[in-house]
Short mmCIF file of C-alpha atoms and ligand atoms in Angstrom, two decimals:
data_model
loop_
_atom_site.label_atom_id
_atom_site.label_comp_id
_atom_site.label_asym_id
_atom_site.label_seq_id
_atom_site.Cartn_x
_atom_site.Cartn_y
_atom_site.Cartn_z
CA MET A 1 -13.47 15.39 4.32
CA ALA A 2 -12.87 14.20 7.70
CA SER A 3 -11.79 16.86 10.45
CA SER A 4 -10.72 17.45 13.59
CA THR A 5 -10.46 20.82 15.87
CA SER A 6 -6.86 20.83 16.91
CA GLN A 7 -4.40 23.51 15.71
CA THR A 8 -2.12 20.71 14.37
CA SER A 9 -4.42 19.24 12.46
CA THR A 10 -3.69 17.75 8.90
CA TRP A 11 -6.02 16.44 6.21
CA TRP A 12 -5.05 13.26 6.63
CA GLN A 13 -6.39 12.68 10.33
CA GLY A 14 -9.34 10.43 10.29
CA ALA A 15 -9.11 10.24 6.11
CA VAL A 16 -9.88 6.69 4.73
CA GLY A 17 -7.69 6.46 1.24
CA TYR A 18 -8.24 4.44 -2.00
CA GLU A 19 -5.57 2.73 -3.35
CA VAL A 20 -5.57 2.78 -7.49
CA TYR A 21 -3.71 0.60 -9.79
CA VAL A 22 -3.73 2.54 -12.47
CA ARG A 23 -3.51 0.62 -15.40
CA SER A 24 -6.46 -1.60 -14.44
CA PHE A 25 -8.76 1.32 -12.49
CA ALA A 26 -10.52 2.92 -15.72
CA ASP A 27 -9.31 3.41 -19.44
CA SER A 28 -11.03 6.06 -21.27
CA ASN A 29 -9.18 6.30 -24.68
CA GLY A 30 -9.86 2.55 -25.34
CA ASP A 31 -6.02 1.01 -25.56
CA GLY A 32 -6.59 -1.63 -22.92
CA VAL A 33 -4.47 0.54 -20.18
CA GLY A 34 -5.71 2.62 -17.71
CA ASP A 35 -5.13 6.45 -17.56
CA LEU A 36 -5.59 9.57 -15.98
CA ALA A 37 -8.61 10.25 -17.50
CA GLY A 38 -10.09 7.49 -16.79
CA ILE A 39 -9.91 8.10 -13.05
CA THR A 40 -11.16 11.42 -13.28
CA GLU A 41 -14.20 10.10 -14.86
CA ARG A 42 -14.83 7.63 -11.60
CA LEU A 43 -14.31 10.39 -9.07
CA ASP A 44 -18.21 10.59 -8.60
CA TYR A 45 -17.68 7.13 -7.34
CA LEU A 46 -14.93 7.29 -4.82
CA SER A 47 -17.04 10.33 -3.70
CA TRP A 48 -20.25 8.58 -3.44
CA LEU A 49 -18.10 5.55 -1.64
CA GLY A 50 -16.88 8.11 1.15
CA VAL A 51 -13.23 7.82 1.15
CA ASP A 52 -11.00 10.76 1.31
CA ALA A 53 -8.04 10.41 -0.81
CA VAL A 54 -6.78 8.34 -3.64
CA TRP A 55 -3.20 7.00 -3.65
CA ILE A 56 -2.47 6.48 -7.86
CA THR A 57 0.35 4.01 -8.23
CA PRO A 58 3.01 5.17 -10.82
CA PHE A 59 2.36 6.72 -14.09
CA TYR A 60 5.31 8.09 -15.22
CA PRO A 61 7.05 7.13 -17.95
CA SER A 62 8.87 3.66 -17.70
CA PRO A 63 9.94 0.69 -19.83
CA GLY A 64 7.53 -1.13 -17.99
CA HIS A 65 9.45 -3.70 -16.28
CA ASP A 66 7.67 -4.18 -13.36
CA HIS A 67 4.64 -2.23 -14.13
CA GLY A 68 5.55 1.21 -13.67
CA TYR A 69 7.66 1.26 -10.35
CA ASP A 70 10.84 1.43 -13.54
CA VAL A 71 10.68 5.32 -13.61
CA SER A 72 12.46 6.69 -16.53
CA ASP A 73 11.49 10.45 -15.80
CA TYR A 74 9.79 11.37 -12.25
CA CYS A 75 8.26 14.75 -13.66
CA GLU A 76 6.23 13.50 -16.87
CA VAL A 77 3.22 11.51 -17.77
CA ALA A 78 3.77 8.53 -19.65
CA PRO A 79 1.90 8.64 -22.82
CA ARG A 80 0.16 5.12 -22.01
CA HIS A 81 -1.64 6.70 -19.12
CA GLY A 82 -1.86 10.43 -20.28
CA THR A 83 -0.82 13.93 -20.03
CA LEU A 84 0.58 16.17 -17.45
CA ALA A 85 -3.01 18.30 -18.54
CA ASP A 86 -4.68 15.32 -17.67
CA PHE A 87 -3.19 15.11 -14.40
CA ASP A 88 -3.59 18.63 -13.86
CA ALA A 89 -7.57 17.98 -14.83
CA LEU A 90 -7.76 15.36 -11.82
CA VAL A 91 -6.35 17.04 -8.86
CA GLY A 92 -8.80 20.09 -10.14
CA ALA A 93 -11.56 17.34 -10.29
CA ALA A 94 -10.87 15.16 -7.04
CA HIS A 95 -10.11 19.19 -5.25
CA ARG A 96 -13.93 20.02 -6.36
CA ARG A 97 -15.28 16.84 -4.60
CA GLY A 98 -13.16 17.19 -2.02
CA LEU A 99 -10.73 14.10 -2.99
CA ARG A 100 -7.15 14.43 -1.72
CA VAL A 101 -4.34 13.40 -4.47
CA MET A 102 -1.74 11.21 -3.36
CA VAL A 103 1.20 10.13 -6.07
CA ASP A 104 3.61 7.22 -5.72
CA ILE A 105 7.26 8.61 -5.23
CA VAL A 106 9.68 5.86 -6.12
CA PRO A 107 13.30 6.75 -4.43
CA ASN A 108 14.61 3.39 -3.92
CA HIS A 109 15.64 3.11 -7.32
CA THR A 110 15.14 4.27 -10.95
CA SER A 111 14.58 2.75 -14.32
CA SER A 112 18.18 1.29 -16.30
CA GLU A 113 16.53 3.47 -19.11
CA HIS A 114 16.95 7.00 -16.71
CA ARG A 115 19.34 9.41 -18.10
CA TRP A 116 21.02 9.00 -14.75
CA PHE A 117 21.90 5.15 -15.04
CA ALA A 118 22.78 5.79 -18.65
CA ALA A 119 25.52 8.27 -17.77
CA ALA A 120 26.72 6.06 -14.83
CA ARG A 121 27.21 3.40 -16.72
CA ARG A 122 28.53 5.22 -19.55
CA ASP A 123 31.30 7.14 -17.62
CA PRO A 124 32.75 4.99 -14.93
CA ASP A 125 34.57 8.26 -13.74
CA GLY A 126 31.83 10.71 -14.52
CA GLU A 127 29.85 13.17 -11.90
CA HIS A 128 26.40 10.77 -12.16
CA ARG A 129 28.13 7.37 -11.62
CA SER A 130 27.98 7.96 -7.46
CA ARG A 131 24.62 7.95 -7.84
CA TYR A 132 23.90 4.49 -7.66
CA LEU A 133 25.63 1.45 -5.84
CA TRP A 134 28.57 -0.11 -7.83
CA ARG A 135 31.06 -2.39 -6.01
CA ASP A 136 33.87 -4.55 -7.48
CA PRO A 137 33.78 -8.28 -7.44
CA ALA A 138 34.29 -10.12 -4.13
CA PRO A 139 37.74 -12.23 -4.79
CA ASP A 140 36.11 -15.30 -6.70
CA GLY A 141 34.51 -12.74 -9.21
CA GLY A 142 31.11 -13.32 -7.95
CA PRO A 143 28.83 -10.89 -6.59
CA PRO A 144 30.34 -8.32 -3.45
CA ASN A 145 27.76 -9.56 -1.28
CA ASN A 146 24.92 -12.20 -0.47
CA TRP A 147 22.12 -9.95 -1.10
CA ARG A 148 19.21 -11.00 -2.85
CA SER A 149 16.69 -9.26 -5.16
CA HIS A 150 12.89 -9.37 -3.74
CA PHE A 151 11.93 -11.11 -7.54
CA GLY A 152 14.82 -13.76 -7.40
CA GLY A 153 18.35 -14.30 -7.82
CA PRO A 154 21.31 -11.85 -6.52
CA ALA A 155 20.82 -8.37 -5.86
CA TRP A 156 23.67 -7.32 -8.45
CA THR A 157 24.31 -7.41 -11.96
CA LEU A 158 27.61 -7.42 -13.70
CA ASP A 159 28.43 -5.19 -15.95
CA GLU A 160 30.78 -6.42 -18.51
CA ALA A 161 32.25 -2.57 -19.57
CA SER A 162 33.30 -1.32 -16.21
CA GLY A 163 33.91 -4.82 -14.64
CA GLN A 164 31.68 -3.42 -11.29
CA TYR A 165 28.76 -5.04 -9.91
CA TRP A 166 25.20 -2.69 -9.48
CA CYS A 167 22.97 -3.27 -6.87
CA HIS A 168 19.31 -3.72 -7.46
CA LEU A 169 17.12 -4.68 -4.42
CA PHE A 170 14.58 -5.66 -7.01
CA LEU A 171 14.85 -6.30 -11.00
CA PRO A 172 18.54 -5.81 -12.92
CA GLU A 173 16.83 -2.95 -14.82
CA GLN A 174 15.90 -1.43 -11.61
CA PRO A 175 19.17 -0.17 -9.71
CA ASP A 176 18.96 0.97 -6.40
CA LEU A 177 20.03 4.95 -5.99
CA ASN A 178 22.96 5.90 -3.55
CA TRP A 179 21.24 8.10 -0.89
CA ARG A 180 24.30 8.76 0.72
CA SER A 181 24.82 11.21 -2.63
CA GLU A 182 23.76 14.51 -2.21
CA ALA A 183 23.25 15.04 -5.91
CA VAL A 184 20.28 12.13 -5.43
CA ARG A 185 18.52 13.78 -2.08
CA ASP A 186 18.69 17.50 -4.12
CA ASP A 187 17.18 15.79 -6.93
CA PHE A 188 14.82 14.10 -4.98
CA ASP A 189 13.99 17.42 -3.21
CA LYS A 190 12.97 19.31 -6.16
CA ILE A 191 10.82 16.25 -7.47
CA LEU A 192 9.04 16.34 -4.23
CA LYS A 193 8.52 20.00 -4.58
CA TRP A 194 7.68 19.79 -8.12
CA TRP A 195 4.51 17.67 -7.49
CA ILE A 196 3.31 19.74 -4.66
CA ASP A 197 3.52 22.67 -6.86
CA ARG A 198 1.19 20.61 -9.33
CA GLY A 199 -1.53 20.14 -6.04
CA VAL A 200 -0.41 17.16 -4.69
CA ASP A 201 -1.86 16.55 -0.93
CA GLY A 202 1.14 14.01 -0.58
CA PHE A 203 3.09 11.09 -1.48
CA ARG A 204 3.32 7.21 -0.91
CA VAL A 205 6.80 5.99 -0.45
CA ASP A 206 7.68 3.35 -2.37
CA VAL A 207 10.35 0.88 -0.31
CA ALA A 208 10.93 3.73 2.14
CA HIS A 209 12.58 1.22 4.28
CA GLY A 210 15.49 0.35 1.25
CA LEU A 211 17.07 3.60 0.61
CA ILE A 212 20.42 3.62 2.61
CA LYS A 213 22.33 0.36 3.15
CA ASP A 214 25.04 -0.46 5.03
CA ALA A 215 28.03 1.65 4.46
CA ASP A 216 30.47 -1.69 4.69
CA TRP A 217 28.27 -4.18 2.72
CA ARG A 218 28.30 -6.77 5.02
CA ASP A 219 26.53 -10.17 4.38
CA ASN A 220 22.97 -10.68 5.66
CA PRO A 221 23.06 -13.59 8.00
CA GLN A 222 21.06 -16.58 6.27
CA ILE A 223 18.67 -18.28 8.57
CA ALA A 224 17.28 -20.89 6.24
CA PRO A 225 18.67 -22.43 3.42
CA LEU A 226 17.91 -21.82 -0.20
CA THR A 227 16.42 -24.71 -2.73
CA GLU A 228 16.27 -24.83 -6.48
CA GLY A 229 13.59 -23.54 -7.72
CA MET A 230 12.24 -21.41 -4.27
CA ASP A 231 9.75 -19.07 -4.71
CA PRO A 232 11.39 -15.47 -4.84
CA ARG A 233 9.64 -14.51 -1.49
CA ALA A 234 10.81 -17.20 0.43
CA ALA A 235 14.65 -17.22 -0.79
CA PHE A 236 14.59 -13.27 -0.24
CA ASN A 237 12.88 -14.36 3.48
CA ALA A 238 15.76 -17.04 3.92
CA PHE A 239 18.13 -14.12 5.08
CA GLU A 240 17.99 -11.61 8.10
CA HIS A 241 17.64 -8.56 6.46
CA LEU A 242 20.12 -6.51 8.73
CA HIS A 243 22.30 -4.50 6.41
CA ASP A 244 20.24 -3.85 3.40
CA LEU A 245 16.97 -2.89 4.56
CA ASN A 246 15.55 -0.86 7.60
CA GLN A 247 19.10 0.95 8.17
CA PRO A 248 19.16 3.60 11.28
CA ASP A 249 19.82 6.27 9.36
CA ASN A 250 16.99 5.99 6.69
CA ASP A 251 14.77 7.66 8.81
CA ASP A 252 17.21 10.98 8.06
CA ILE A 253 15.75 11.37 4.52
CA PHE A 254 12.15 11.39 5.66
CA ARG A 255 13.04 14.14 8.45
CA ARG A 256 14.53 16.31 5.45
CA TRP A 257 11.34 15.47 2.93
CA HIS A 258 9.01 16.48 6.21
CA ARG A 259 10.74 19.81 6.38
CA LEU A 260 10.04 20.22 2.74
CA CYS A 261 6.60 18.33 2.65
CA ALA A 262 4.39 19.77 6.08
CA PRO A 263 4.25 23.56 5.16
CA HIS A 264 1.97 22.46 2.15
CA GLN A 265 0.55 20.08 3.85
CA ALA A 266 1.63 17.02 1.83
CA MET A 267 1.32 13.65 3.80
CA LEU A 268 4.24 11.36 3.68
CA LEU A 269 3.11 7.79 3.82
CA GLY A 270 6.02 5.16 3.86
CA GLU A 271 5.72 1.69 2.62
CA VAL A 272 8.01 -0.08 5.14
CA ASN A 273 8.69 -3.58 6.29
CA PRO A 274 10.23 -3.09 9.60
CA PRO A 275 10.82 -6.14 11.87
CA GLY A 276 8.78 -5.35 14.42
CA PRO A 277 6.50 -2.63 15.93
CA GLU A 278 9.65 -0.82 17.66
CA ARG A 279 11.32 -0.32 14.73
CA MET A 280 7.68 0.91 13.07
CA SER A 281 7.14 3.73 15.85
CA GLY A 282 10.52 4.69 14.40
CA TYR A 283 9.26 5.36 10.87
CA VAL A 284 6.62 7.61 12.16
CA SER A 285 7.89 9.32 15.26
CA PRO A 286 7.39 13.00 14.96
CA GLY A 287 8.95 14.85 12.06
CA ALA A 288 9.47 11.79 10.20
CA LEU A 289 7.21 10.04 7.99
CA ASP A 290 3.40 11.20 8.83
CA ARG A 291 2.31 7.46 8.37
CA ALA A 292 3.33 4.01 7.32
CA PHE A 293 1.90 1.04 5.38
CA PHE A 294 1.65 -2.12 8.31
CA LEU A 295 1.56 -5.01 5.51
CA ARG A 296 1.69 -8.35 7.38
CA LEU A 297 -2.15 -7.81 7.97
CA ALA A 298 -2.17 -7.82 3.75
CA MET A 299 -0.12 -11.20 3.34
CA LEU A 300 -1.39 -13.39 6.21
CA ARG A 301 -4.23 -15.86 5.56
CA TRP A 302 -6.90 -16.80 7.68
CA GLU A 303 -5.30 -16.87 11.17
CA PRO A 304 -7.64 -15.17 13.29
CA ARG A 305 -5.50 -15.49 16.91
CA ARG A 306 -2.45 -13.79 14.52
CA LEU A 307 -4.07 -11.44 12.44
CA LEU A 308 -5.45 -9.79 15.86
CA GLU A 309 -2.28 -10.21 17.96
CA MET A 310 -0.64 -8.61 15.23
CA ALA A 311 -2.95 -5.57 14.83
CA ARG A 312 -3.08 -5.12 18.69
CA ALA A 313 0.87 -4.99 19.04
CA MET A 314 1.41 -2.40 16.01
CA HIS A 315 -1.61 -0.15 17.11
CA ASP A 316 -0.26 -0.44 20.53
CA ALA A 317 3.30 0.96 18.87
CA ALA A 318 2.30 3.84 16.97
CA PRO A 319 -1.42 4.26 17.68
CA GLN A 320 -2.03 6.87 15.05
CA GLY A 321 1.18 6.67 12.58
CA ILE A 322 -0.40 3.46 10.61
CA SER A 323 -1.83 3.23 7.68
CA TRP A 324 -3.96 -0.11 7.52
CA VAL A 325 -4.63 -1.95 4.56
CA MET A 326 -5.80 -5.65 4.12
CA SER A 327 -4.93 -5.38 0.51
CA ASN A 328 -3.03 -3.62 -2.44
CA HIS A 329 -1.48 -4.58 -5.96
CA ASP A 330 1.26 -7.05 -4.42
CA GLN A 331 -0.61 -9.34 -2.44
CA PRO A 332 -3.49 -11.78 -2.50
CA ARG A 333 -6.78 -10.30 -2.15
CA PRO A 334 -8.16 -11.01 1.29
CA VAL A 335 -11.32 -12.52 0.33
CA SER A 336 -8.75 -15.38 -1.38
CA ARG A 337 -6.49 -15.47 1.73
CA PHE A 338 -9.31 -16.13 3.68
CA GLY A 339 -10.88 -18.77 2.45
CA GLY A 340 -12.68 -17.57 -1.08
CA GLY A 341 -16.14 -17.83 -1.31
CA THR A 342 -19.38 -16.33 1.01
CA ALA A 343 -17.07 -17.38 3.39
CA GLY A 344 -13.82 -15.08 2.47
CA VAL A 345 -16.11 -12.01 2.05
CA ARG A 346 -17.66 -12.47 5.60
CA ARG A 347 -13.97 -12.72 7.01
CA SER A 348 -12.41 -9.93 5.24
CA LEU A 349 -15.53 -7.48 6.16
CA ALA A 350 -15.15 -8.46 9.43
CA MET A 351 -11.09 -7.77 9.58
CA SER A 352 -12.29 -4.36 7.37
CA THR A 353 -14.50 -3.25 10.27
CA LEU A 354 -11.89 -3.53 12.98
CA MET A 355 -9.32 -1.51 10.85
CA MET A 356 -11.89 1.03 10.35
CA ALA A 357 -11.32 1.58 14.54
CA LEU A 358 -7.81 1.04 14.44
CA GLY A 359 -6.90 4.89 14.47
CA GLY A 360 -4.47 6.31 11.78
CA THR A 361 -5.36 6.39 8.21
CA PRO A 362 -6.48 2.57 6.34
CA PHE A 363 -6.71 2.62 2.73
CA LEU A 364 -8.42 0.35 0.45
CA TYR A 365 -7.25 -1.30 -2.52
CA GLN A 366 -9.42 -0.92 -5.50
CA GLY A 367 -12.29 -3.17 -5.40
CA GLU A 368 -12.04 -4.19 -2.01
CA GLU A 369 -14.91 -2.64 -1.63
CA LEU A 370 -17.02 -5.10 -4.02
CA GLY A 371 -15.55 -8.01 -2.07
CA LEU A 372 -13.39 -9.24 -4.83
CA ASP A 373 -11.28 -12.45 -5.04
CA ASP A 374 -8.35 -12.76 -7.36
CA GLY A 375 -9.31 -12.61 -10.80
CA VAL A 376 -8.37 -15.38 -13.05
CA LEU A 377 -6.22 -15.17 -16.07
CA ARG A 378 -6.94 -16.50 -19.58
CA GLY A 379 -3.39 -16.91 -20.45
CA GLY A 380 0.20 -16.58 -19.34
CA GLY A 381 1.87 -14.14 -16.47
CA TYR A 382 2.30 -10.55 -16.61
CA ASP A 383 4.22 -9.99 -13.69
CA PRO A 384 7.62 -9.77 -13.64
CA VAL A 385 7.94 -11.86 -10.52
CA THR A 386 5.86 -14.98 -12.41
CA VAL A 387 7.94 -14.44 -15.86
CA ARG A 388 10.92 -14.88 -14.41
CA ASN A 389 10.58 -17.46 -12.05
CA VAL A 390 8.63 -19.67 -13.87
CA GLY A 391 6.92 -22.36 -11.99
CA ALA A 392 8.12 -20.85 -8.77
CA THR A 393 5.51 -18.79 -7.89
CA SER A 394 1.99 -17.35 -8.94
CA GLY A 395 2.97 -13.62 -9.00
CA ARG A 396 0.95 -10.76 -8.27
CA ASP A 397 -1.10 -10.75 -11.55
CA GLY A 398 -4.37 -11.62 -9.62
CA CYS A 399 -5.18 -8.95 -7.42
CA ARG A 400 -4.02 -6.82 -10.87
CA THR A 401 -6.93 -7.85 -13.15
CA PRO A 402 -8.79 -4.97 -14.46
CA MET A 403 -11.90 -2.96 -12.05
CA PRO A 404 -15.22 -4.64 -13.07
CA TRP A 405 -17.33 -1.52 -13.60
CA ASP A 406 -20.07 -3.50 -15.11
CA SER A 407 -21.46 -6.73 -17.30
CA SER A 408 -20.51 -5.10 -20.60
CA PRO A 409 -17.55 -6.32 -22.59
CA HIS A 410 -14.41 -5.92 -20.25
CA ASN A 411 -16.49 -5.26 -17.35
CA GLY A 412 -16.62 -1.80 -18.78
CA PHE A 413 -13.11 -1.21 -17.68
CA SER A 414 -12.22 -0.85 -21.50
CA ALA A 415 -13.65 -0.77 -25.18
CA ALA A 416 -10.99 -2.65 -26.17
CA GLN A 417 -9.15 -5.93 -25.16
CA PRO A 418 -7.37 -5.06 -21.31
CA TRP A 419 -3.42 -5.36 -21.47
CA ILE A 420 -4.08 -8.23 -18.82
CA ASP A 421 -6.09 -10.74 -19.74
CA ALA A 422 -8.31 -12.39 -17.53
CA HIS A 423 -11.93 -13.84 -17.21
CA PRO A 424 -14.47 -11.48 -16.83
CA ARG A 425 -15.91 -10.95 -13.53
CA ARG A 426 -19.61 -12.07 -12.84
CA ALA A 427 -22.52 -9.40 -12.81
CA GLY A 428 -22.80 -9.78 -8.84
CA GLN A 429 -19.47 -8.43 -8.45
CA THR A 430 -19.56 -5.17 -10.79
CA VAL A 431 -20.50 -2.18 -9.41
CA ALA A 432 -23.61 -1.44 -10.77
CA ALA A 433 -24.93 -4.18 -9.98
CA GLN A 434 -23.74 -3.80 -6.32
CA ARG A 435 -24.94 -0.63 -6.22
CA ASP A 436 -28.38 -1.46 -6.63
CA ASP A 437 -28.23 -4.40 -3.72
CA PRO A 438 -28.22 -3.11 -0.31
CA GLU A 439 -27.04 -6.29 0.83
CA SER A 440 -23.83 -6.19 -1.11
CA PRO A 441 -20.08 -5.48 0.46
CA LEU A 442 -20.30 -2.44 -1.59
CA HIS A 443 -22.83 -0.69 0.50
CA CYS A 444 -21.14 -2.78 3.18
CA PHE A 445 -18.50 -0.59 3.39
CA ARG A 446 -19.78 2.21 2.11
CA SER A 447 -21.97 1.72 5.47
CA LEU A 448 -18.86 1.45 7.06
CA LEU A 449 -17.18 4.71 6.08
CA ALA A 450 -20.20 6.87 6.77
CA ALA A 451 -20.94 5.06 10.62
CA ARG A 452 -16.67 6.35 10.44
CA ARG A 453 -17.45 9.64 9.90
CA GLN A 454 -20.58 10.07 11.12
CA HIS A 455 -18.94 9.07 15.11
CA PRO A 456 -14.98 10.61 14.96
CA ASP A 457 -14.89 8.71 18.34
CA MET A 458 -13.96 5.73 16.56
CA TRP A 459 -10.62 6.86 15.10
CA ARG A 460 -9.74 9.66 17.03
CA ALA A 461 -10.97 8.84 20.73
CA PRO A 462 -8.34 7.04 23.27
CA LEU A 463 -8.38 3.40 22.75
CA GLU A 464 -9.03 0.91 25.68
CA TRP A 465 -8.76 -3.29 24.85
CA ILE A 466 -11.64 -4.93 26.10
CA ASP A 467 -10.50 -8.13 27.76
CA ALA A 468 -12.85 -10.64 25.48
CA ARG A 469 -11.38 -13.36 26.81
CA ASP A 470 -10.90 -15.19 23.78
CA PRO A 471 -8.09 -14.84 21.50
CA GLN A 472 -9.97 -14.99 18.44
CA VAL A 473 -12.07 -11.78 19.66
CA THR A 474 -10.87 -8.36 20.04
CA ALA A 475 -12.91 -5.81 21.67
CA LEU A 476 -11.87 -2.09 21.68
CA ARG A 477 -13.71 1.19 23.51
CA ARG A 478 -13.15 4.77 21.91
CA GLY A 479 -15.19 7.18 24.32
CA SER A 480 -18.48 6.55 22.85
CA ILE A 481 -17.81 3.66 20.91
CA THR A 482 -17.20 -0.06 21.68
CA VAL A 483 -16.31 -2.17 18.56
CA VAL A 484 -16.20 -5.83 18.92
CA ALA A 485 -14.61 -8.28 16.09
CA ASN A 486 -15.29 -12.38 16.34
CA LEU A 487 -12.92 -13.97 14.11
CA SER A 488 -13.45 -17.09 15.73
CA GLU A 489 -16.14 -19.75 14.18
CA SER A 490 -18.97 -19.52 17.08
CA ARG A 491 -21.38 -16.75 18.55
CA THR A 492 -19.87 -15.03 21.48
CA ASP A 493 -21.26 -12.54 23.91
CA VAL A 494 -19.13 -9.62 25.35
CA ALA A 495 -20.96 -7.56 28.51
CA LEU A 496 -20.36 -3.96 27.78
CA GLY A 497 -19.62 -2.98 31.46
CA SER A 498 -22.69 -0.03 31.41
CA PRO A 499 -26.23 0.16 29.54
CA GLY A 500 -27.28 2.36 26.63
CA TRP A 501 -25.38 0.57 23.98
CA GLN A 502 -26.42 0.95 20.37
CA PRO A 503 -25.52 -1.36 17.56
CA VAL A 504 -25.12 1.37 14.39
CA PHE A 505 -22.79 -1.32 12.08
CA GLU A 506 -22.66 -5.18 11.51
CA SER A 507 -20.37 -6.48 9.19
CA ARG A 508 -22.35 -9.26 8.12
CA SER A 509 -25.83 -7.98 7.53
CA GLY A 510 -23.95 -5.18 5.72
CA SER A 511 -26.74 -2.42 6.76
CA ARG A 512 -26.74 0.11 9.56
CA LEU A 513 -28.73 -1.39 12.69
CA ASP A 514 -31.96 0.71 14.58
CA GLY A 515 -31.72 -2.53 17.42
CA PRO A 516 -32.75 -1.42 20.76
CA ALA A 517 -29.71 -0.36 23.60
CA CYS A 518 -28.14 -3.21 25.60
CA ASP A 519 -25.52 -3.66 27.99
CA ALA A 520 -24.15 -6.99 26.28
CA VAL A 521 -23.76 -7.52 23.09
CA SER A 522 -24.07 -11.22 21.03
CA VAL A 523 -21.63 -11.14 17.77
CA PRO A 524 -22.09 -14.26 15.26
CA ALA A 525 -18.88 -16.13 14.14
CA GLU A 526 -17.03 -14.06 11.77
CA THR A 527 -18.67 -10.96 12.28
CA SER A 528 -17.95 -7.46 13.90
CA VAL A 529 -19.86 -5.15 15.21
CA VAL A 530 -19.92 -1.62 16.40
CA LEU A 531 -21.73 -0.21 19.31
CA VAL A 532 -22.50 3.48 20.18
CA ASN A 533 -23.50 5.32 23.57
CA ASP A 534 -24.73 8.32 23.29
CA GLN A 535 -24.47 8.81 27.05
CA ARG A 536 -20.41 8.81 27.06
C1 NOJ B 601 6.53 -2.22 -4.17
C2 NOJ B 601 5.58 -1.78 -4.97
O1 NOJ B 601 4.29 -1.97 -4.42
C3 NOJ B 601 5.72 -2.82 -5.89
O2 NOJ B 601 4.50 -3.14 -6.67
C4 NOJ B 601 7.21 -3.17 -6.78
O3 NOJ B 601 7.32 -4.22 -7.79
C5 NOJ B 601 8.13 -2.83 -5.81
N1 NOJ B 601 8.30 -1.56 -4.55
C6 NOJ B 601 9.47 -2.67 -6.31
O4 NOJ B 601 9.49 -0.75 -6.90
#
C-alpha cells in the first residue's frame, strides 16, 4: 500500500486504482454474468499486478436498461451479481491483501423502477414528487427547454397521467433526482453511511457534474446544428452545457459528503466533465471531492500534441487532485483509439508511463494492463446508446467484452455463454499467456507500478516541467525522478542537466533497465522512460 509520512495522509495518496466492470470481469457461478464472488477469486491477480484499490461498477438491483447505472435499490446486491454476504466476503478478502474497495454511487438519477419514482409518478401531490424534476410543457406542448439526453433525444419525457415532463440527462428510465430537495440529500447521506459501515474505502461518484440544474431551467446555447441520424454524443455536444451541467452550487453536495466521509477515510472520486482546468480545480478544492477523473485523455485519438497539452494543463490546475485514466467502460480502448496493433499497444504504454508520473490517483481499466484493443461482437449491440440510435453510433460494447483470463472456452471468464457475445480473444491477449511472457504488456504494467512504488518521488515530489523543445515530447522532473515521454515518430535526445541518471523503466521494452548512469537520454519514438538519480 502506498504510504506517506504526513499527518494528514490518506490511503489514496500515491495509490493506483483498478476499475472492475462487474458484468465482464469474472463469473463464479456460471450464469454468464460477472459477480462479486468472481472478483474475490481474482484478488490475488490484482495484488500481484500491484494496484492498491479496486473500484467496482454498480452491482445493485437494477432493471439493467443502462447495465446497472439505473439503480432500483441503493443498499442491496442484485441477485445476478451475488449477495450482501458476497460483498462482505469481498471486502474482507481485499482488506486482508491490503487492497481498498470503492463502490460506485449513482446520485444523478435512479431507475424509473425505484420506489421513490414509482411513488412520485403515482401521486403528483405526494411527498415523493419533489424528489424528481417535473416541469409543465412549453407553450407549444413540447419539452420545457432544449436540454438533450446524453443517449439521444430530448432530456424530457411526458408523463401522460399528470401532463408534466420529467427530466433525464440519460435514458427516460433514468429519471434525474432533484438535488435541491433536502429529502434526497438526507437519503444519500444515509446510503453513503450504510456502505461506509460495511467497510468500503470510498465512492466513485457517477455524473458528479450534473446533480444540480439551473433553478430557472434556461435553454442551453446551441453551438452546432442538429442533423438527422446524428451520433447522440455529437448531438449532446452541439450545445454549450451552461445550465444543465457544472452548476456552481453543485459542489456544496460534495462538501457535505466530505464531512461525512473524511472521518472514515472514505475517498470521494468524482466523474466530472468540466468545461476547463479552472472548473476542475474547484471540484477538487479542499473539503470537496478528493479526486476527480480527467476523462479527456480517455477520449482522444492519437494526437500527441493535444494529449500532452491537456495532461499538462490539467496537472497544473490540480496537481494532486486528478485521477488520471486512459480508459474506462464508456470509451473505446486506448490501443484501438491510438491506431490498433503493436503501434496502439506501444503508444498506450508510452502514455500510461507518463500518467503514472502526474500525481493524483491514476486508475487502470480491466484489460488495459493486457494491452487489449476493443473486443469484436458476434451479434447485435447491447449498449442502450447503440440499441436506441441504430446506425448512428458504435456505442460502448467494444470495451465491455469479457476479461480474457486464459484460452479455455469463453476465455475463462465464465463456464456459460457470456451475457455479451464477442469473438474469443487470441491466446497472446490472455492473462495466462502474458504472465509467462516477460516482454508482455502485463509485465510492463507490473514493472511500471513497481517502479512507482519503489520511487515515491515519482508521484509525490514537486513537479517541474523540462523544456523538451518539441511539442510532441514532454519531460518532467520530480526530485530524484525524470520522466521523458516521446510521442513523436522519431528518436529524441534530452539533456538531463546533471550526471548520474539511471534508466529504470522503458515503456517499449517493458522491462526494468540496468543501463549505465548518464547525463542525457536518447528515447526511441513513441516511448517513455523513467530515470532515477540517487544523488538528488
Ligand atoms: C457514467 C457511467 O460511466 C456510464 O456508464 C453511465 O451510462 C452514465 N454515467 C449514466 O449513469
